[in-house]
Amino acid sequence: MNIIELIIDEKDEQSGIDAVSVVKSPAIEENFVALNKHEVALKEVNEEKRLLMGAALIPNKQIYRHNGKDEYYIFFSEKTVRKASELFLMRGNQNNATYEHKQELNGMSVVESWIIENEKTDKSRLYGFDLPVGTWMISMKVNNEDVWKDVKEGKVKGFSIEGYFADKYEMSLEEKKKHEIIEQLKNLLKLESYTDYPEAAKENAKIALRYAEENGWGDCGTPVGKQRANQLANGEPISEDTIARMAAFERHRQNSDKELGDGCGRLMWLAWGGDEGIEWAQRKLEQIKNK
C-alpha cells in the first residue's frame, strides 16, 4: 500500500489548515486532550471554562485513507506540522470550526496552540497525553451549548483538521515533466473555462493590484494569489479548479470588512474577487456540479 507524505505548498496561499472540526472518530487516533478515523483521548481540561485539549497533528503518524478505489496512507513530517500550526494562526483561522467536517459552528475558538518540544516536561503530560516531540497541540474554548452537550455525552471525541496539502512526490517531479503536465492541463482547461464572473469581481481585483502597485505586497499573498488577481482584473478565463478555490476562500470572510493596510486580509480578499467574486464562485460551482 502506498505511503504518501503531504506537505504545504508555500506558493499556494490556500495550502494549509483552514479549520478544526470536532468529530466522533479522529483520523490521527487521538481523542481530545483530536483528520477522520484513526484513535488519540478527549481531555476535558476545565469543565467550568469549557476547554478541550487535543492533538491536531502528530508528525510521521501514518493515517489510512481511501478514495473509493485506491487505499493508501498519508503522513506529515515534523517540519510540515510546525508550518501548518504557524499558518493556521497567521491567517486568523482560530475561530473556524465545523462539526464532522459538514456543519459550520459558532462559539468555538482555538485559544492555545503549541508544538511539543519535550515529551517528558510538556504541558500535555499533565493531562495524560504521551505524544511525540513535534506534535501540534491545541486547546479549544467551547461556547456552543450543543457541542458541549455532545462532548459530555461522548458523541464527539477528537479534533480533525481541514485544509489543502500537496503530495510531496508530485511536488518533486522534474521541471520538464511538470511543464509538460501543465501544458496538457492548459489544453484541457480551455475546453472548460469560464469568464462570466461579475464586473465587480474584476474591479475588486484591480483595486488590490492598484494598492499593491502603490504600496507593495509586503508579506501578503503568494505568486498564485497575485496571478489570480491579474486573471480576474484582465477578464481572463478561469478553470473549475480556480472557481472551487475562489469559493473556498469564503473561510476568510472575516477579512472582508477590514481596511486596506490592516494586515493582509482585505488585500487578498479583494485579490480573489472580493464579496462579488467569491459569492459568484459559490453559485457557479453549484451550477457546474448540477450539469
Short mmCIF file of C-alpha atoms in Angstrom, two decimals:
data_model
loop_
_atom_site.label_atom_id
_atom_site.label_comp_id
_atom_site.label_asym_id
_atom_site.label_seq_id
_atom_site.Cartn_x
_atom_site.Cartn_y
_atom_site.Cartn_z
CA MET A 1 0.00 0.00 0.00
CA ASN A 2 1.35 3.43 -0.93
CA ILE A 3 2.57 5.79 1.78
CA ILE A 4 2.34 9.45 0.74
CA GLU A 5 3.89 12.43 2.51
CA LEU A 6 1.71 15.54 2.40
CA ILE A 7 3.37 18.95 2.54
CA ILE A 8 2.43 22.62 2.43
CA ASP A 9 2.88 24.27 -0.96
CA GLU A 10 4.05 27.71 0.13
CA LYS A 11 3.36 29.09 -3.37
CA ASP A 12 -0.34 28.39 -2.80
CA GLU A 13 -1.88 30.70 -0.20
CA GLN A 14 -4.72 28.22 0.43
CA SER A 15 -2.33 25.41 1.26
CA GLY A 16 -2.52 24.67 4.97
CA ILE A 17 -5.26 24.25 7.57
CA ASP A 18 -8.47 26.26 7.27
CA ALA A 19 -10.43 24.94 10.24
CA VAL A 20 -10.66 22.44 13.08
CA SER A 21 -13.57 20.00 13.10
CA VAL A 22 -14.94 18.18 16.14
CA VAL A 23 -15.59 14.57 15.20
CA LYS A 24 -16.54 11.18 16.58
CA SER A 25 -13.59 9.30 15.04
CA PRO A 26 -10.44 11.43 14.73
CA ALA A 27 -8.12 10.23 11.97
CA ILE A 28 -4.95 10.72 13.99
CA GLU A 29 -6.33 8.34 16.62
CA GLU A 30 -6.04 10.85 19.41
CA ASN A 31 -9.25 11.83 21.15
CA PHE A 32 -9.45 15.32 22.63
CA VAL A 33 -6.69 16.42 25.05
CA ALA A 34 -8.18 15.01 18.38
CA LEU A 35 -8.20 14.06 10.08
CA ASN A 36 -11.29 11.36 10.50
CA LYS A 37 -10.89 7.75 11.64
CA HIS A 38 -7.55 6.65 13.33
CA GLU A 39 -7.69 6.88 17.87
CA VAL A 40 -5.98 9.99 20.46
CA ALA A 41 -8.44 10.67 24.16
CA LEU A 42 -10.78 13.52 24.79
CA LYS A 43 -9.40 15.58 27.63
CA GLU A 44 -11.79 17.97 29.30
CA VAL A 45 -9.25 20.40 30.70
CA ASN A 46 -11.69 22.56 32.63
CA GLU A 47 -15.46 22.00 32.78
CA GLU A 48 -16.20 25.45 34.14
CA LYS A 49 -14.11 27.16 31.47
CA ARG A 50 -15.24 24.62 28.84
CA LEU A 51 -11.79 23.92 27.49
CA LEU A 52 -10.84 20.88 25.43
CA MET A 53 -7.25 19.89 24.72
CA GLY A 54 -6.01 17.61 22.00
CA ALA A 55 -3.56 16.82 19.23
CA ALA A 56 -4.31 18.49 15.92
CA LEU A 57 -1.47 16.79 14.02
CA ILE A 58 1.08 14.17 15.00
CA PRO A 59 4.28 14.04 12.90
CA ASN A 60 5.09 10.89 10.92
CA LYS A 61 1.90 9.13 12.02
CA GLN A 62 0.52 7.06 9.15
CA ILE A 63 -3.17 7.77 8.52
CA TYR A 64 -5.24 5.35 6.45
CA ARG A 65 -7.16 6.80 3.51
CA HIS A 66 -9.19 5.53 0.57
CA ASN A 67 -10.79 7.41 -2.31
CA GLY A 68 -13.29 4.84 -3.47
CA LYS A 69 -10.90 2.58 -5.35
CA ASP A 70 -7.38 3.20 -4.02
CA GLU A 71 -6.16 2.64 -0.47
CA TYR A 72 -3.11 4.41 0.90
CA TYR A 73 -1.54 6.03 3.95
CA ILE A 74 -0.64 9.69 4.36
CA PHE A 75 1.67 11.34 6.89
CA PHE A 76 3.01 14.78 7.78
CA SER A 77 6.65 15.48 8.63
CA GLU A 78 7.58 17.37 11.79
CA LYS A 79 8.50 20.38 9.63
CA THR A 80 5.10 20.37 7.90
CA VAL A 81 3.24 20.05 11.20
CA ARG A 82 5.05 23.09 12.59
CA LYS A 83 4.45 25.11 9.41
CA ALA A 84 0.75 24.19 9.42
CA SER A 85 0.39 25.32 13.04
CA GLU A 86 2.06 28.65 12.26
CA LEU A 87 -0.02 29.39 9.15
CA PHE A 88 -3.23 28.44 10.95
CA LEU A 89 -2.75 31.35 13.37
CA MET A 90 -1.05 33.75 10.95
CA ARG A 91 -4.10 33.54 8.69
CA GLY A 92 -6.53 34.12 11.57
CA ASN A 93 -8.31 30.76 11.31
CA GLN A 94 -8.61 30.09 15.04
CA ASN A 95 -12.37 30.77 15.05
CA ASN A 96 -13.09 28.46 12.10
CA ALA A 97 -14.73 25.24 13.29
CA THR A 98 -17.05 22.59 11.88
CA TYR A 99 -18.94 19.53 13.10
CA GLU A 100 -17.90 16.28 11.38
CA HIS A 101 -16.48 18.38 8.51
CA LYS A 102 -20.01 19.37 7.45
CA GLN A 103 -21.76 21.89 9.66
CA GLU A 104 -20.04 25.20 10.36
CA LEU A 105 -20.02 26.05 14.07
CA ASN A 106 -20.13 29.26 16.04
CA GLY A 107 -18.81 29.64 19.56
CA MET A 108 -15.68 27.55 19.02
CA SER A 109 -12.20 29.07 19.25
CA VAL A 110 -8.67 27.73 19.45
CA VAL A 111 -7.24 29.61 22.44
CA GLU A 112 -3.95 27.74 22.85
CA SER A 113 -1.59 26.30 20.24
CA TRP A 114 1.86 24.84 20.73
CA ILE A 115 4.34 22.27 19.48
CA ILE A 116 5.57 19.60 21.90
CA GLU A 117 9.30 20.23 22.37
CA ASN A 118 9.95 17.77 25.21
CA GLU A 119 7.98 14.55 25.71
CA LYS A 120 8.51 14.48 29.48
CA THR A 121 8.03 18.12 30.52
CA ASP A 122 5.43 19.32 28.03
CA LYS A 123 2.17 20.70 29.44
CA SER A 124 0.23 17.92 27.67
CA ARG A 125 1.75 15.37 30.08
CA LEU A 126 -0.22 16.95 32.93
CA TYR A 127 -3.40 15.81 31.19
CA GLY A 128 -2.32 12.25 30.49
CA PHE A 129 -1.03 12.59 26.95
CA ASP A 130 2.02 10.64 25.80
CA LEU A 131 2.75 12.13 22.39
CA PRO A 132 5.98 12.55 20.40
CA VAL A 133 8.07 15.68 20.00
CA GLY A 134 6.75 17.77 17.12
CA THR A 135 3.07 17.11 17.84
CA TRP A 136 0.81 20.13 17.34
CA MET A 137 -1.41 20.56 20.40
CA ILE A 138 -4.40 22.87 20.71
CA SER A 139 -6.88 23.89 23.39
CA MET A 140 -10.35 24.87 22.20
CA LYS A 141 -12.86 27.04 24.05
CA VAL A 142 -16.40 25.68 23.64
CA ASN A 143 -19.12 28.33 23.92
CA ASN A 144 -21.53 26.26 21.86
CA GLU A 145 -24.17 24.56 24.03
CA ASP A 146 -24.97 21.79 21.51
CA VAL A 147 -21.34 20.86 21.03
CA TRP A 148 -20.64 20.89 24.76
CA LYS A 149 -23.61 18.59 25.30
CA ASP A 150 -22.21 16.17 22.70
CA VAL A 151 -18.81 16.34 24.39
CA LYS A 152 -20.34 15.43 27.75
CA GLU A 153 -22.27 12.57 26.15
CA GLY A 154 -19.18 11.26 24.36
CA LYS A 155 -20.60 11.84 20.88
CA VAL A 156 -17.54 13.77 19.75
CA LYS A 157 -14.11 12.56 20.72
CA GLY A 158 -11.46 14.37 18.76
CA PHE A 159 -10.15 17.19 16.62
CA SER A 160 -9.82 16.77 12.87
CA ILE A 161 -8.13 19.22 10.57
CA GLU A 162 -9.49 20.71 7.35
CA GLY A 163 -7.25 22.13 4.66
CA TYR A 164 -5.24 21.77 1.48
CA PHE A 165 -1.93 19.92 1.24
CA ALA A 166 0.28 18.88 -1.64
CA ASP A 167 1.66 15.44 -2.40
CA LYS A 168 5.45 15.68 -1.93
CA TYR A 169 6.07 13.16 -4.69
CA GLU A 170 4.10 15.24 -7.15
CA MET A 171 5.84 18.41 -5.96
CA SER A 172 9.26 16.84 -6.61
CA LEU A 173 8.67 15.96 -10.27
CA GLU A 174 11.33 17.21 -12.65
CA GLU A 175 10.64 20.68 -14.04
CA LYS A 176 10.38 19.37 -17.57
CA LYS A 177 7.75 16.83 -16.62
CA LYS A 178 5.80 19.42 -14.63
CA HIS A 179 5.90 21.75 -17.61
CA GLU A 180 4.55 19.04 -19.90
CA ILE A 181 1.73 18.24 -17.48
CA ILE A 182 0.83 21.90 -17.06
CA GLU A 183 0.70 22.40 -20.83
CA GLN A 184 -1.55 19.37 -21.20
CA LEU A 185 -3.82 20.66 -18.45
CA LYS A 186 -3.96 24.08 -20.07
CA ASN A 187 -5.17 22.50 -23.28
CA LEU A 188 -7.84 20.57 -21.40
CA LEU A 189 -8.93 23.56 -19.34
CA LYS A 190 -9.51 25.60 -22.47
CA LEU A 191 -12.47 23.29 -23.08
CA GLU A 192 -13.93 24.03 -19.63
CA SER A 193 -13.14 27.58 -18.60
CA TYR A 194 -15.37 30.48 -17.60
CA THR A 195 -15.37 34.25 -17.99
CA ASP A 196 -18.86 35.15 -16.76
CA TYR A 197 -17.75 36.39 -13.35
CA PRO A 198 -19.20 39.82 -12.45
CA GLU A 199 -17.58 43.14 -13.32
CA ALA A 200 -17.44 43.89 -9.59
CA ALA A 201 -15.10 40.91 -9.12
CA LYS A 202 -12.79 42.32 -11.80
CA GLU A 203 -12.89 45.75 -10.16
CA ASN A 204 -12.09 44.26 -6.75
CA ALA A 205 -9.03 42.54 -8.20
CA LYS A 206 -7.98 45.81 -9.86
CA ILE A 207 -8.29 47.63 -6.51
CA ALA A 208 -5.96 45.04 -4.96
CA LEU A 209 -3.45 45.38 -7.79
CA ARG A 210 -3.51 49.19 -7.67
CA TYR A 211 -2.98 49.15 -3.91
CA ALA A 212 -0.08 46.69 -4.27
CA GLU A 213 1.46 48.80 -7.04
CA GLU A 214 1.37 51.90 -4.84
CA ASN A 215 2.26 50.31 -1.51
CA GLY A 216 3.85 46.98 -2.38
CA TRP A 217 2.60 43.50 -1.47
CA GLY A 218 4.78 43.31 1.63
CA ASP A 219 4.39 39.84 3.14
CA CYS A 220 0.92 39.49 1.64
CA GLY A 221 -0.06 36.94 -0.96
CA THR A 222 1.80 34.35 -2.98
CA PRO A 223 2.55 34.07 -6.70
CA VAL A 224 -0.70 32.10 -7.03
CA GLY A 225 -2.80 34.80 -5.36
CA LYS A 226 -1.18 37.57 -7.39
CA GLN A 227 -1.69 35.62 -10.60
CA ARG A 228 -5.34 35.13 -9.66
CA ALA A 229 -5.80 38.87 -9.20
CA ASN A 230 -4.31 39.54 -12.63
CA GLN A 231 -6.54 36.89 -14.23
CA LEU A 232 -9.69 38.42 -12.76
CA ALA A 233 -8.66 42.01 -13.45
CA ASN A 234 -7.98 41.16 -17.11
CA GLY A 235 -11.18 39.15 -17.54
CA GLU A 236 -9.24 36.01 -18.43
CA PRO A 237 -10.85 32.53 -18.49
CA ILE A 238 -10.64 30.62 -15.21
CA SER A 239 -10.97 26.88 -14.65
CA GLU A 240 -13.35 24.91 -12.46
CA ASP A 241 -10.48 24.26 -10.05
CA THR A 242 -9.84 28.00 -9.77
CA ILE A 243 -13.56 28.60 -9.17
CA ALA A 244 -13.51 25.98 -6.40
CA ARG A 245 -10.57 27.72 -4.74
CA MET A 246 -12.33 31.07 -5.00
CA ALA A 247 -15.43 29.55 -3.39
CA ALA A 248 -13.31 28.04 -0.61
CA PHE A 249 -11.90 31.50 0.14
CA GLU A 250 -15.25 32.11 1.90
CA ARG A 251 -13.46 30.90 5.03
CA HIS A 252 -11.62 34.21 5.09
CA ARG A 253 -14.78 36.34 5.04
CA GLN A 254 -13.81 37.81 8.41
CA ASN A 255 -11.32 39.87 6.42
CA SER A 256 -13.94 41.36 4.08
CA ASP A 257 -14.71 44.34 6.32
CA LYS A 258 -11.13 45.20 7.21
CA GLU A 259 -9.38 48.27 5.85
CA LEU A 260 -6.68 48.02 3.22
CA GLY A 261 -3.39 48.29 5.05
CA ASP A 262 -4.71 46.47 8.13
CA GLY A 263 -2.68 43.32 7.62
CA CYS A 264 -3.06 41.15 4.52
CA GLY A 265 -6.66 40.03 4.92
CA ARG A 266 -8.55 42.72 2.99
CA LEU A 267 -5.95 42.92 0.23
CA MET A 268 -6.07 39.18 -0.52
CA TRP A 269 -9.86 39.08 -0.15
CA LEU A 270 -10.08 41.64 -2.97
CA ALA A 271 -7.37 39.87 -4.99
CA TRP A 272 -9.57 36.77 -5.06
CA GLY A 273 -12.58 38.77 -6.32
CA GLY A 274 -13.98 40.14 -3.06
CA ASP A 275 -17.59 39.57 -1.99
CA GLU A 276 -18.95 39.52 -5.53
CA GLY A 277 -16.29 37.21 -6.92
CA ILE A 278 -16.41 34.68 -4.11
CA GLU A 279 -20.21 34.60 -3.99
CA TRP A 280 -20.29 34.14 -7.78
CA ALA A 281 -17.80 31.28 -7.46
CA GLN A 282 -20.04 29.51 -4.94
CA ARG A 283 -23.07 29.80 -7.24
CA LYS A 284 -21.06 28.80 -10.30
CA LEU A 285 -19.63 25.75 -8.60
CA GLU A 286 -23.15 24.53 -7.81
CA GLN A 287 -24.20 25.07 -11.44
CA ILE A 288 -21.22 23.08 -12.69
CA LYS A 289 -21.90 20.22 -10.26
CA ASN A 290 -25.57 20.10 -11.27
CA LYS A 291 -24.91 19.91 -15.03
#
